[in-house]
Coordinates of C-alpha atoms and ligand atoms in Angstrom, one line a residue:
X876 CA 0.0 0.0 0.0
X877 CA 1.7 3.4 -1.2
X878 CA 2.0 5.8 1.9
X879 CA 1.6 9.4 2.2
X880 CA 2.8 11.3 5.3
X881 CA 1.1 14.4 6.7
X882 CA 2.6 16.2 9.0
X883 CA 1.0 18.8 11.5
X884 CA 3.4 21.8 12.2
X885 CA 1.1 24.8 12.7
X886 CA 1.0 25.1 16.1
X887 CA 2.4 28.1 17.9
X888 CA 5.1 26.5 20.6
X889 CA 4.5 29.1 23.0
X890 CA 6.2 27.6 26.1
X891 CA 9.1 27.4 23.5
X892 CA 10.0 31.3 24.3
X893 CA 11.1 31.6 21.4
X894 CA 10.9 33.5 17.8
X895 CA 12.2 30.5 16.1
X896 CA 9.5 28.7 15.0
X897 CA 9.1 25.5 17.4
X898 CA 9.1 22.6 14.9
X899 CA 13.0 24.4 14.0
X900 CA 15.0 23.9 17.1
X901 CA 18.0 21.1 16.8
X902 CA 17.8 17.9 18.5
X903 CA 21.3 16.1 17.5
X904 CA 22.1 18.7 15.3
X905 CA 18.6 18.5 12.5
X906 CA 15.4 20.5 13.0
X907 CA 12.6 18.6 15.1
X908 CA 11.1 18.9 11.5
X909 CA 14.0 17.0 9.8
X910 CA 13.2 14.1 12.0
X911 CA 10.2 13.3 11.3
X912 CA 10.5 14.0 7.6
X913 CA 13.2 11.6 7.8
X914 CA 11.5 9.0 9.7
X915 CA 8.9 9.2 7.1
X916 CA 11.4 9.0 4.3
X917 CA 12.6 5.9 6.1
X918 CA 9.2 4.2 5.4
X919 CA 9.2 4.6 2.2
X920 CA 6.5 7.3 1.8
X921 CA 5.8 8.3 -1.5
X922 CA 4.0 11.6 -0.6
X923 CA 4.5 14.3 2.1
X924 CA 2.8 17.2 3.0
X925 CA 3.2 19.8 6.1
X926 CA 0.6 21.5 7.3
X927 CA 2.1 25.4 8.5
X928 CA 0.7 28.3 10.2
X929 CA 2.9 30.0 12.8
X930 CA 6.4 30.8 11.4
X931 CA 5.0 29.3 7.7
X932 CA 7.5 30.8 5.7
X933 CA 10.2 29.7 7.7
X934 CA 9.0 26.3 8.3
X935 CA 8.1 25.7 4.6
X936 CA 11.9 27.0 3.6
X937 CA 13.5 25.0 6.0
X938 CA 11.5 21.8 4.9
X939 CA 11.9 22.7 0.9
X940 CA 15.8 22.4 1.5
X941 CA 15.3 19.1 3.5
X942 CA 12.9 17.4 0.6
X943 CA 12.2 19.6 -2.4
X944 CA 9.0 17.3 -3.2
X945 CA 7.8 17.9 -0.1
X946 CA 4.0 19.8 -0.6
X947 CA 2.9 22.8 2.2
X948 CA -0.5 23.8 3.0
X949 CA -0.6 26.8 4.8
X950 CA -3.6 26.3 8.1
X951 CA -3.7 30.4 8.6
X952 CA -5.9 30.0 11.6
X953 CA -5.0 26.9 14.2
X954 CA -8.7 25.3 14.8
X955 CA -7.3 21.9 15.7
X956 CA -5.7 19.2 14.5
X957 CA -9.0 17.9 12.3
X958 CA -9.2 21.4 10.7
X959 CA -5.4 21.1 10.2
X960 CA -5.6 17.7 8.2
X961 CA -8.8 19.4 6.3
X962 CA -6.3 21.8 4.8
X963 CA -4.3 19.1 3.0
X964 CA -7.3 17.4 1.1
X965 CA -6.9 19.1 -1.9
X966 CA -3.0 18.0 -2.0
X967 CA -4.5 14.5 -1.1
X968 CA -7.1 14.6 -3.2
X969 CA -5.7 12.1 -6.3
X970 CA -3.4 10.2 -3.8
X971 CA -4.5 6.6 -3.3
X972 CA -2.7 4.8 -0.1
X973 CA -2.5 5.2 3.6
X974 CA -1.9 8.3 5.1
X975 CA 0.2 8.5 8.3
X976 CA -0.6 11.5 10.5
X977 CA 2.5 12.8 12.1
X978 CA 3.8 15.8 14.7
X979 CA 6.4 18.4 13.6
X980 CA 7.2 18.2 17.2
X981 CA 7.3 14.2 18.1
X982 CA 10.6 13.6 16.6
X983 CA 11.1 10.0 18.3
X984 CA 8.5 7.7 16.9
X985 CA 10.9 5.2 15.2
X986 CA 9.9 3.7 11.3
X987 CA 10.0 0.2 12.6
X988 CA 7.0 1.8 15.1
X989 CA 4.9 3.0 11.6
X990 CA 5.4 0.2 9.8
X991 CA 3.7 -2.0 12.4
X992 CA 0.8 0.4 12.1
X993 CA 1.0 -0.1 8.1
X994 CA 0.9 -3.8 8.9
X995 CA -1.8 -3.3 11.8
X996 CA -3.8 -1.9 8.7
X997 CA -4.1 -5.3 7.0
X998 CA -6.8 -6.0 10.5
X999 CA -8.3 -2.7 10.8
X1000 CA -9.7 0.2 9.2
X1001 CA -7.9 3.1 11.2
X1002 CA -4.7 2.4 13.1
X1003 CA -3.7 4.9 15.5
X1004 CA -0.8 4.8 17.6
X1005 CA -1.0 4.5 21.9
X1006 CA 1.0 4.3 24.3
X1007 CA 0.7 3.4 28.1
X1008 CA 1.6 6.8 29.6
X1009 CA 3.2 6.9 33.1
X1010 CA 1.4 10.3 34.0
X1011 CA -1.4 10.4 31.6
X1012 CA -2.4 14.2 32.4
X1013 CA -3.7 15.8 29.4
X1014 CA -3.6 13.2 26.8
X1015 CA -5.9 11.6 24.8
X1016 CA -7.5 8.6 26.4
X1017 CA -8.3 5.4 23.7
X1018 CA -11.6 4.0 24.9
X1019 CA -11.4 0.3 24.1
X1020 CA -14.3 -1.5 23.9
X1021 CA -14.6 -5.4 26.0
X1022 CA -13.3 -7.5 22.6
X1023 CA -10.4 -4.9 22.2
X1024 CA -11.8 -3.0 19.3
X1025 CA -11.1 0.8 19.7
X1026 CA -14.7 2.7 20.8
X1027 CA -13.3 6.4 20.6
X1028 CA -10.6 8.8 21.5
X1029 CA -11.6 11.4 24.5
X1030 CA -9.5 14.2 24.9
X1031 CA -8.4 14.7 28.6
X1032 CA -11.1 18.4 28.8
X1033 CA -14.0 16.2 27.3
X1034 CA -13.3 12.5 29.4
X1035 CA -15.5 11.7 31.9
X1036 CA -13.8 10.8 35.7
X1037 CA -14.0 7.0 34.5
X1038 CA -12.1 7.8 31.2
X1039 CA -9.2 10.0 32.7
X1040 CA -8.5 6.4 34.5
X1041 CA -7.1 5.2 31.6
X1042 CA -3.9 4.8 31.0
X1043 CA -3.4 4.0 27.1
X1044 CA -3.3 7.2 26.0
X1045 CA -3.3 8.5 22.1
X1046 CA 0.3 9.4 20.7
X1047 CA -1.5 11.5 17.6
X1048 CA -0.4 9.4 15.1
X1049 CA -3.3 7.8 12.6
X1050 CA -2.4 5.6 9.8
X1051 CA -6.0 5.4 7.3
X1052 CA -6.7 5.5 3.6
X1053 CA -6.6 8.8 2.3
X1054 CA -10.1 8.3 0.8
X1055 CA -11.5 7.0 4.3
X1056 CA -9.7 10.2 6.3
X1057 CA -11.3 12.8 4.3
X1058 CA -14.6 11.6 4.5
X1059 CA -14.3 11.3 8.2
X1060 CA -13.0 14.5 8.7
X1061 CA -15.5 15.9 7.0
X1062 CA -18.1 15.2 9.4
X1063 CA -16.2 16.4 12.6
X1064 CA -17.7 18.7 14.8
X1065 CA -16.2 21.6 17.3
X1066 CA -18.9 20.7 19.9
X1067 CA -16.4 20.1 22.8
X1068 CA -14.5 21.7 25.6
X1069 CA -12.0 23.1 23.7
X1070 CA -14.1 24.2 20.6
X1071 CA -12.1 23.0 18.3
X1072 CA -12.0 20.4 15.5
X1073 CA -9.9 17.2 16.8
X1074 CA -8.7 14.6 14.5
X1075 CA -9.5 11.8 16.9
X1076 CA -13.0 12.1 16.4
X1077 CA -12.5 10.0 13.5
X1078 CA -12.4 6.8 15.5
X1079 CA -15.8 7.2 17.0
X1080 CA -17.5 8.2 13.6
X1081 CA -15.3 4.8 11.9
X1082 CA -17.3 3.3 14.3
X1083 CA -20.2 4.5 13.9
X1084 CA -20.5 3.1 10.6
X1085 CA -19.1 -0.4 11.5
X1086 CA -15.8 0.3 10.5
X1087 CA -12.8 -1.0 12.5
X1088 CA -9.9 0.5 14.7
X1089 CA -7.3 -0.6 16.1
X1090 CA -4.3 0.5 18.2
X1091 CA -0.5 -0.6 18.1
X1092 CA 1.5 0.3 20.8
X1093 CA 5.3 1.8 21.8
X1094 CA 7.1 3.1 24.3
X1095 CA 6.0 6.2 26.1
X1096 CA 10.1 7.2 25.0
X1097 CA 8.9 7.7 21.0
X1098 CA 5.7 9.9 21.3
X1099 CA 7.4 12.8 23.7
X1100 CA 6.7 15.7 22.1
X1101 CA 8.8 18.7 22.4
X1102 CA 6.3 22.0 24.0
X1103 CA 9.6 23.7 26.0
X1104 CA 13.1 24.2 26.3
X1105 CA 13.4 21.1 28.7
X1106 CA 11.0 19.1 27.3
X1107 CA 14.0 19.9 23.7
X1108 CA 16.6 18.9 26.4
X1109 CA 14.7 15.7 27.7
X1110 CA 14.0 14.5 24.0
X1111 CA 18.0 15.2 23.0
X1112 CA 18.8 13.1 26.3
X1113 CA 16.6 10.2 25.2
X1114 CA 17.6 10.6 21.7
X1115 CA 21.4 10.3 23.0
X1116 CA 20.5 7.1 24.8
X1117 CA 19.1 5.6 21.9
X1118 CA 21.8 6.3 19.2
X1119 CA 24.5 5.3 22.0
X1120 CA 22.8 2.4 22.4
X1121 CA 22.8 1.5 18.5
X1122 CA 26.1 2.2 18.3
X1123 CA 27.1 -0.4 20.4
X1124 CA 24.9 -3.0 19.8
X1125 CA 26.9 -2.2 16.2
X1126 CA 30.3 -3.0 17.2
X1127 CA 31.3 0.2 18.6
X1128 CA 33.7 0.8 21.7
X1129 CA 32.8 3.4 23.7
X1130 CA 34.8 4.1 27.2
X1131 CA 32.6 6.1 28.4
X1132 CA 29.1 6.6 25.9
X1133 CA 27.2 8.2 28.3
X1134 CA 30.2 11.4 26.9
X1135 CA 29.9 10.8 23.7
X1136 CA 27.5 13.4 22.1
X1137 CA 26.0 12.0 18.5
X1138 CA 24.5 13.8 15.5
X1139 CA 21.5 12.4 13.8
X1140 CA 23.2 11.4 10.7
X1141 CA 26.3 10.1 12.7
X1142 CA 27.9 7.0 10.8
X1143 CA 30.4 5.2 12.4
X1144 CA 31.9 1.6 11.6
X1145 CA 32.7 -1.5 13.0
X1146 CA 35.7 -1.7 15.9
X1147 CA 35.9 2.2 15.9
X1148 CA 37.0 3.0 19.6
X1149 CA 35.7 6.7 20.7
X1150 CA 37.1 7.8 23.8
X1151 CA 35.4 10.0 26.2
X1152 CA 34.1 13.8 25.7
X1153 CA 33.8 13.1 22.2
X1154 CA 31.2 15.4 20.3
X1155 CA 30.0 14.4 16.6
X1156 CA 27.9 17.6 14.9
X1157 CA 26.1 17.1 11.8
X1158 CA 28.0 14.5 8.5
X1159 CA 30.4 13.0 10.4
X1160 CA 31.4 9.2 9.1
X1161 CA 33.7 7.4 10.6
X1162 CA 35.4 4.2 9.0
X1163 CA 36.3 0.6 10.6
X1164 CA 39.1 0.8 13.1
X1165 CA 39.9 4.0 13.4
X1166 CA 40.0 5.5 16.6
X1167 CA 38.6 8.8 18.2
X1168 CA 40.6 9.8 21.4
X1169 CA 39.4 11.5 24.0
X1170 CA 37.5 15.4 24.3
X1171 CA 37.4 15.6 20.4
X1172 CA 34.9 18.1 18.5
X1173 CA 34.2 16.9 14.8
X1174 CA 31.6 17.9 12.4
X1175 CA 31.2 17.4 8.5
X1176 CA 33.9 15.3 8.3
X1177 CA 35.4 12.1 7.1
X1178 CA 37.7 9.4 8.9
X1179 CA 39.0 6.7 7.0
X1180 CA 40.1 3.7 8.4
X1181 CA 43.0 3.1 11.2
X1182 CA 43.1 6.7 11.2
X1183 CA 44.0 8.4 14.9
X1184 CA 42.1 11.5 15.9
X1185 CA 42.9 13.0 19.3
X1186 CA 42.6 13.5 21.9
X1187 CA 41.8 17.4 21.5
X1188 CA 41.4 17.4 17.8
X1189 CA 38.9 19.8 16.1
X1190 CA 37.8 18.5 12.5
X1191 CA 35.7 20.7 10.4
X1192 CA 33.5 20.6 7.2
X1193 CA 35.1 19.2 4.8
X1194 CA 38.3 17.4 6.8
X1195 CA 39.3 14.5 4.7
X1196 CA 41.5 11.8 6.6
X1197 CA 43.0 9.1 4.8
X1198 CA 43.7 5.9 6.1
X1199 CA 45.7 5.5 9.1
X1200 CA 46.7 9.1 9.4
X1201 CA 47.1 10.7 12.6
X1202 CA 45.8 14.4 14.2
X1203 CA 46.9 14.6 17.0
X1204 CA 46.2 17.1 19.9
X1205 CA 45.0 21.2 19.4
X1206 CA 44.8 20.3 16.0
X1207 CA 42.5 22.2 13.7
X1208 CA 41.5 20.6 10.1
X1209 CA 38.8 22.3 8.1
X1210 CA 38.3 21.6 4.0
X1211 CA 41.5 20.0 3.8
X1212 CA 42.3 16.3 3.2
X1213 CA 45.4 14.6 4.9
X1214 CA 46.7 11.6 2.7
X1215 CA 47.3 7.9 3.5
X1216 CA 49.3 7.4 6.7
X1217 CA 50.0 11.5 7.0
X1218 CA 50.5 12.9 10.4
X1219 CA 49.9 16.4 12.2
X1220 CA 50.6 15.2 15.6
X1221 CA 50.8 18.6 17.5
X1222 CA 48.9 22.6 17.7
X1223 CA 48.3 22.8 14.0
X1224 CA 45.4 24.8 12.0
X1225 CA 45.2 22.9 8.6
X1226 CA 42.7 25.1 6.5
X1227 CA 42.2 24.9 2.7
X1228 CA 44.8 22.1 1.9
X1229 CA 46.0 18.8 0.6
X1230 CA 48.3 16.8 2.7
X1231 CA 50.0 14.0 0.1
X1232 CA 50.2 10.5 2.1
X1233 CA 52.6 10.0 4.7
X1234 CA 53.4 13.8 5.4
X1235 CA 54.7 15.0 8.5
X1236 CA 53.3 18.7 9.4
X1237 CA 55.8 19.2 12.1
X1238 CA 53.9 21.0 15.6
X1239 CA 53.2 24.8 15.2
X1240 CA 52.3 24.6 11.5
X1241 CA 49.8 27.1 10.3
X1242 CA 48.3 27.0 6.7
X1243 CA 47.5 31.4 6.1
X1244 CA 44.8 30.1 3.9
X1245 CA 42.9 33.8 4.6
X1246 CA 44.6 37.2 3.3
X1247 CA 41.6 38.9 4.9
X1248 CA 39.5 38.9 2.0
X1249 CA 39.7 35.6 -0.2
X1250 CA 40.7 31.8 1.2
X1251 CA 43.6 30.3 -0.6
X1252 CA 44.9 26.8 -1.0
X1253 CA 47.9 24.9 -0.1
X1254 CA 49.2 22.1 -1.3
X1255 CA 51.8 19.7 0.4
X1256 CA 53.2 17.2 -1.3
X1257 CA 53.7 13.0 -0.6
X1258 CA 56.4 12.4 2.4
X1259 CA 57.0 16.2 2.3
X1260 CA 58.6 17.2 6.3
X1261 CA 56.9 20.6 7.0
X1262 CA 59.1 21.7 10.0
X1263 CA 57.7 22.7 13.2
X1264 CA 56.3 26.1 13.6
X1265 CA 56.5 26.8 9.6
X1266 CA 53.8 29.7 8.0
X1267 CA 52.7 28.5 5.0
X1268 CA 51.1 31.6 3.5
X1269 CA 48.6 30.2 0.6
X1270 CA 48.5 29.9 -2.1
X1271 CA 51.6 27.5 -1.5
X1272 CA 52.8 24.6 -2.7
X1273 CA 55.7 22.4 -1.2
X1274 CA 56.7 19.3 -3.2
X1275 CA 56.9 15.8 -2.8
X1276 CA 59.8 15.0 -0.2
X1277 CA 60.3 18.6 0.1
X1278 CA 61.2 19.6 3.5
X1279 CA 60.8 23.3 5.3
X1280 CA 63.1 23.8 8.0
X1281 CA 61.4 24.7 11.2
X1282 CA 60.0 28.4 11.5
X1283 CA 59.9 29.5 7.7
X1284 CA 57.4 31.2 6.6
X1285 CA 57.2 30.0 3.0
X1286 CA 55.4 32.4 0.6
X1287 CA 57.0 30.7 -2.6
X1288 CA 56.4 27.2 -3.9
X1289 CA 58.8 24.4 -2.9
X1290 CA 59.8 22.0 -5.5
X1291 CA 59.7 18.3 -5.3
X1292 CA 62.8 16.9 -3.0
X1293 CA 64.0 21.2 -2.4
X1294 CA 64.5 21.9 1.1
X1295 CA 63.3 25.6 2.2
X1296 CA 64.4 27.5 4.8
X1297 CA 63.3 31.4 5.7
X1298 CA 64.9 32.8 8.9
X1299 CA 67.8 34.4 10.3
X1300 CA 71.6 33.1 10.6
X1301 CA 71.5 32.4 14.1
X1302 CA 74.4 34.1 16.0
X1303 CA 76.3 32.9 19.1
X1304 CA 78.8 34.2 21.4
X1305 CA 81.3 32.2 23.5
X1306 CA 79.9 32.8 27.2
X1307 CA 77.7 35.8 26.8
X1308 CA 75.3 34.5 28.7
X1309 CA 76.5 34.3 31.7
X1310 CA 78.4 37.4 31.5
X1311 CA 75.1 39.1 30.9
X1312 CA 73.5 37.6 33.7
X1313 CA 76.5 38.5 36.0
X1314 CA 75.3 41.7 35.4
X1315 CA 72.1 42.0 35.6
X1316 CA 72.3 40.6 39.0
X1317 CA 75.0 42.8 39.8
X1318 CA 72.2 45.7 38.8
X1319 CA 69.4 44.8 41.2
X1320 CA 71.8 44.0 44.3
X1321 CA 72.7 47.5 44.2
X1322 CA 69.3 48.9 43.5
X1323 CA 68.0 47.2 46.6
X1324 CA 71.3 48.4 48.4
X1325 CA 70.1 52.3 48.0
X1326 CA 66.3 51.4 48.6
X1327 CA 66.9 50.2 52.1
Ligands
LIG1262 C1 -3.2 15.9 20.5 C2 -4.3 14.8 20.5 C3 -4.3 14.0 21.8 C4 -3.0 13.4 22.0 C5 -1.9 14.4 21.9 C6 -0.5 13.8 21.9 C7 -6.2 15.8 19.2 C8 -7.5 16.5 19.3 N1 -5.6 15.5 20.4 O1 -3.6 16.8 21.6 O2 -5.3 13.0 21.7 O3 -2.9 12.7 23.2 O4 -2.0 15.2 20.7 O5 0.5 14.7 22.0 O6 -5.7 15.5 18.1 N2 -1.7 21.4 15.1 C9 -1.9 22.1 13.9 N3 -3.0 22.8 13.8 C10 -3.9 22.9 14.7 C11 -3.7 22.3 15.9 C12 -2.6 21.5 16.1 O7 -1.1 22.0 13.0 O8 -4.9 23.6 14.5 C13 -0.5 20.6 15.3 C14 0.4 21.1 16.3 O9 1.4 22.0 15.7 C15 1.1 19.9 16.9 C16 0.0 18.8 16.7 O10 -0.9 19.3 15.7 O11 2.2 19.5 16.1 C17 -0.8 18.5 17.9 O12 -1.4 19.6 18.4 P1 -1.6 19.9 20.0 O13 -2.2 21.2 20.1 O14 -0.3 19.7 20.7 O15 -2.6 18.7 20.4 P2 -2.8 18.2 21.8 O16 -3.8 19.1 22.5 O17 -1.6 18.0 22.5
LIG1263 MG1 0.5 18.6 22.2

């Protein structure tokens, strides 16, 4: 059965505090948005379309750039979630499938979770998604009749003493025919506490007319949706748990993974071992075997494997290591690629560059890749020796088994095999030193003399 997904993102997030528009805050890294897009992606969904009101255009742009195909309907007054799936029936209209109901602010519901409800659909009419809720407070209570069947949903406002005792309570998640949910929705009224028009009325008019519902149920962990700043900080904290989790049960060592922060598109292979304080941002794969020390920052980048990071290395977009290369501590690597078995060990920045394989960039190096207006590039070539504390002011080139001796500041390109050197003859004088100390000792013992 082809699937559409519609998701509901017009609500105002007003516990949020915020002018960014709720469904946009990060949780590892993507828009609460981006997750459920994703998660719907990850299904297989043909079609998706967003429902928008408060922040629209900000919402719809953000989306756009996530999944160009995706279709927005703009809900320009919020009159519940009924009225805001009304609004997409015209982008609906020739689609022939399931349509899954989603949250732009429930980013945890997993795709193994929505495809049991696609399967659930082979037994029932509507499926809609519960949960046993520890504190069950203002959600929707699913009334379920003695056989099991599914009599209604009862918002918290309109439930009856008897129906706040229940504990399943409704996640907002409905998987129905497309053809099926528009009819129903049609015929919902605003005749409750709240006055407005709730999707879950659906269930009770399905049965009305003999048709069949039916619940599947997941962890109270998936539906949290996201209404404040530490409700965002409770979902990222679960969200954490579960990719941790993954990555172990995948093969990964982690000393301590209750410090290691992951993004949501965080790839990381087999026998990788990730020390502790290790923070992944967004794009960040990481081949088999290679190891992450500890208190390392990396985002947009690419480990290959065997390769060493750490501990204190900062990668950034576009950092390219090759196998079994090493970047060692207060090391800085941003759109640059370091070749096969190359090594910056010590307090480098590496900006705008290519590293041939087995290089050594010697501690202190700095790539000038910025002349204050335009970035340049620099290119260092295989088994080159860049000497410690050596400016390379871009655009540079040093050769192939070139070497720079240490504190140069190279402006001009370094042929293959050349050694460069730019600095000072170094003078010395026979026992200056200490002569010059003699004195200056000699100096202050008589200054303190006339002070006292
Ligand atoms: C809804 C459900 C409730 C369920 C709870 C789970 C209804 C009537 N109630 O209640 O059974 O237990 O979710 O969290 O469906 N939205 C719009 N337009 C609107 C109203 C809402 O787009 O006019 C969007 C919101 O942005 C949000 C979602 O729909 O993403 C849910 O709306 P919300 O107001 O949070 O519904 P609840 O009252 O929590
Ligand atoms: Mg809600």
């Amino acid at each position: 059965m082809p699937i559409a997904t519609l998701i509901l993102a017009a609500g105002q997030g007003t516990r949020m505090k915020s002018d960014l528009p709720k469904v946009l805050h990060r949780l590892a890294g993507a828009p609460l948005l981006q997750h459920v897009m994703q998660t719907g992606a990850a299904i297989g969904a043909r079609r998706s379309v967003l429902v928008v009101g408060h922040g629209a255009q900000a919402v719809a742009d953000t989306a756009r750039d996530i999944d160009p195909e995706i279709t927005i309907v703009e809900q320009a007054e919020q009159k519940g979630t009924g009225h805001a799936v009304e609004q997409s029936r015209a982008a609906l209209a020739e689609f022939e499938g399931d349509v899954i109901v989603l949250y732009g602010d429930t980013p945890l519901i997993r795709p193994e979770t929505l495809s049991a409800m696609q399967e659930a659909r082979s037994r029932h009419d509507i499926v809609v998604l519960g949960f046993e809720a520890a504190n069950p407070g203002r959600y929707g209570r699913v009334i379920v009749d003695g056989t099991g069947a599914l009599e209604a949903i009862v918002e918290a406002k309109d439930a009856t003493p008897e129906e706040l005792q229940v504990r399943l309570c409704n996640s907002g998640v409905i998987c129905a025919p497309a053809a099926l949910l528009f009819e129903l929705v049609a015929e919902i009224g605003n005749d409750n506490a709240s006055g407005e028009y709730y999707l879950t009325d659906i269930i009770a008019l399905a049965r009305a007319r003999g048709l069949s519902s039916g619940v599947v149920i997941c962890d109270e962990a998936e539906t949290m949706g996201i209404n404040s700043r530490a409700e965002l900080a409770a979902a990222e904290a679960a969200f954490q748990a579960r990719a941790r989790a993954e990555l172990l049960e995948s093969g990964v060592t982690m000393t301590a993974p209750e410090t290691v922060f992951l993004a949501h598109d965080t790839v990381i292979g087999r026998d990788v071992v990730i020390g502790p304080n290790v923070f992944f941002g967004p794009e960040v794969t990481v081949e088999t075997g290679a190891e992450i020390r500890a208190f390392c920052h990396l985002e947009g980048c690419h480990i290959s494997q065997g390769a060493i990071i750490g501990p204190f290395a900062r990668l950034r977009p576009g950092a390219e290591i090759g196998n079994d290369a090493h970047v060692g501590n207060f090391v800085e690597i941003k759109n640059a690629i370091l070749g096969e078995g190359a090594k910056a060990n010590h307090l480098s920045y590496i900006g705008d560059a290519d590293v041939g394989d087995a290089a050594n960039i010697g501690a202190g190096t700095i790539t000038c890749n910025y002349d204050g207006v335009m970035k340049h590039r620099t290119k260092i070539g295989k088994r080159a020796f860049v000497g410690s504390n050596t400016a390379l002011v871009a655009p540079v080139s040093v050769g192939d088994e070139a070497v720079t001796g240490s504190g140069s500041v190279i402006t001009r390109d370094v042929p293959d095999g050349a050694l460069a050197l730019e600095r000072s003859q170094q003078v010395t004088r026979e026992g200056l030193a200490r002569k010059h100390m003699a004195r200056l000792r000699a100096i202050k013992a008589k200054k303190l003399k006339t002070e006292n």
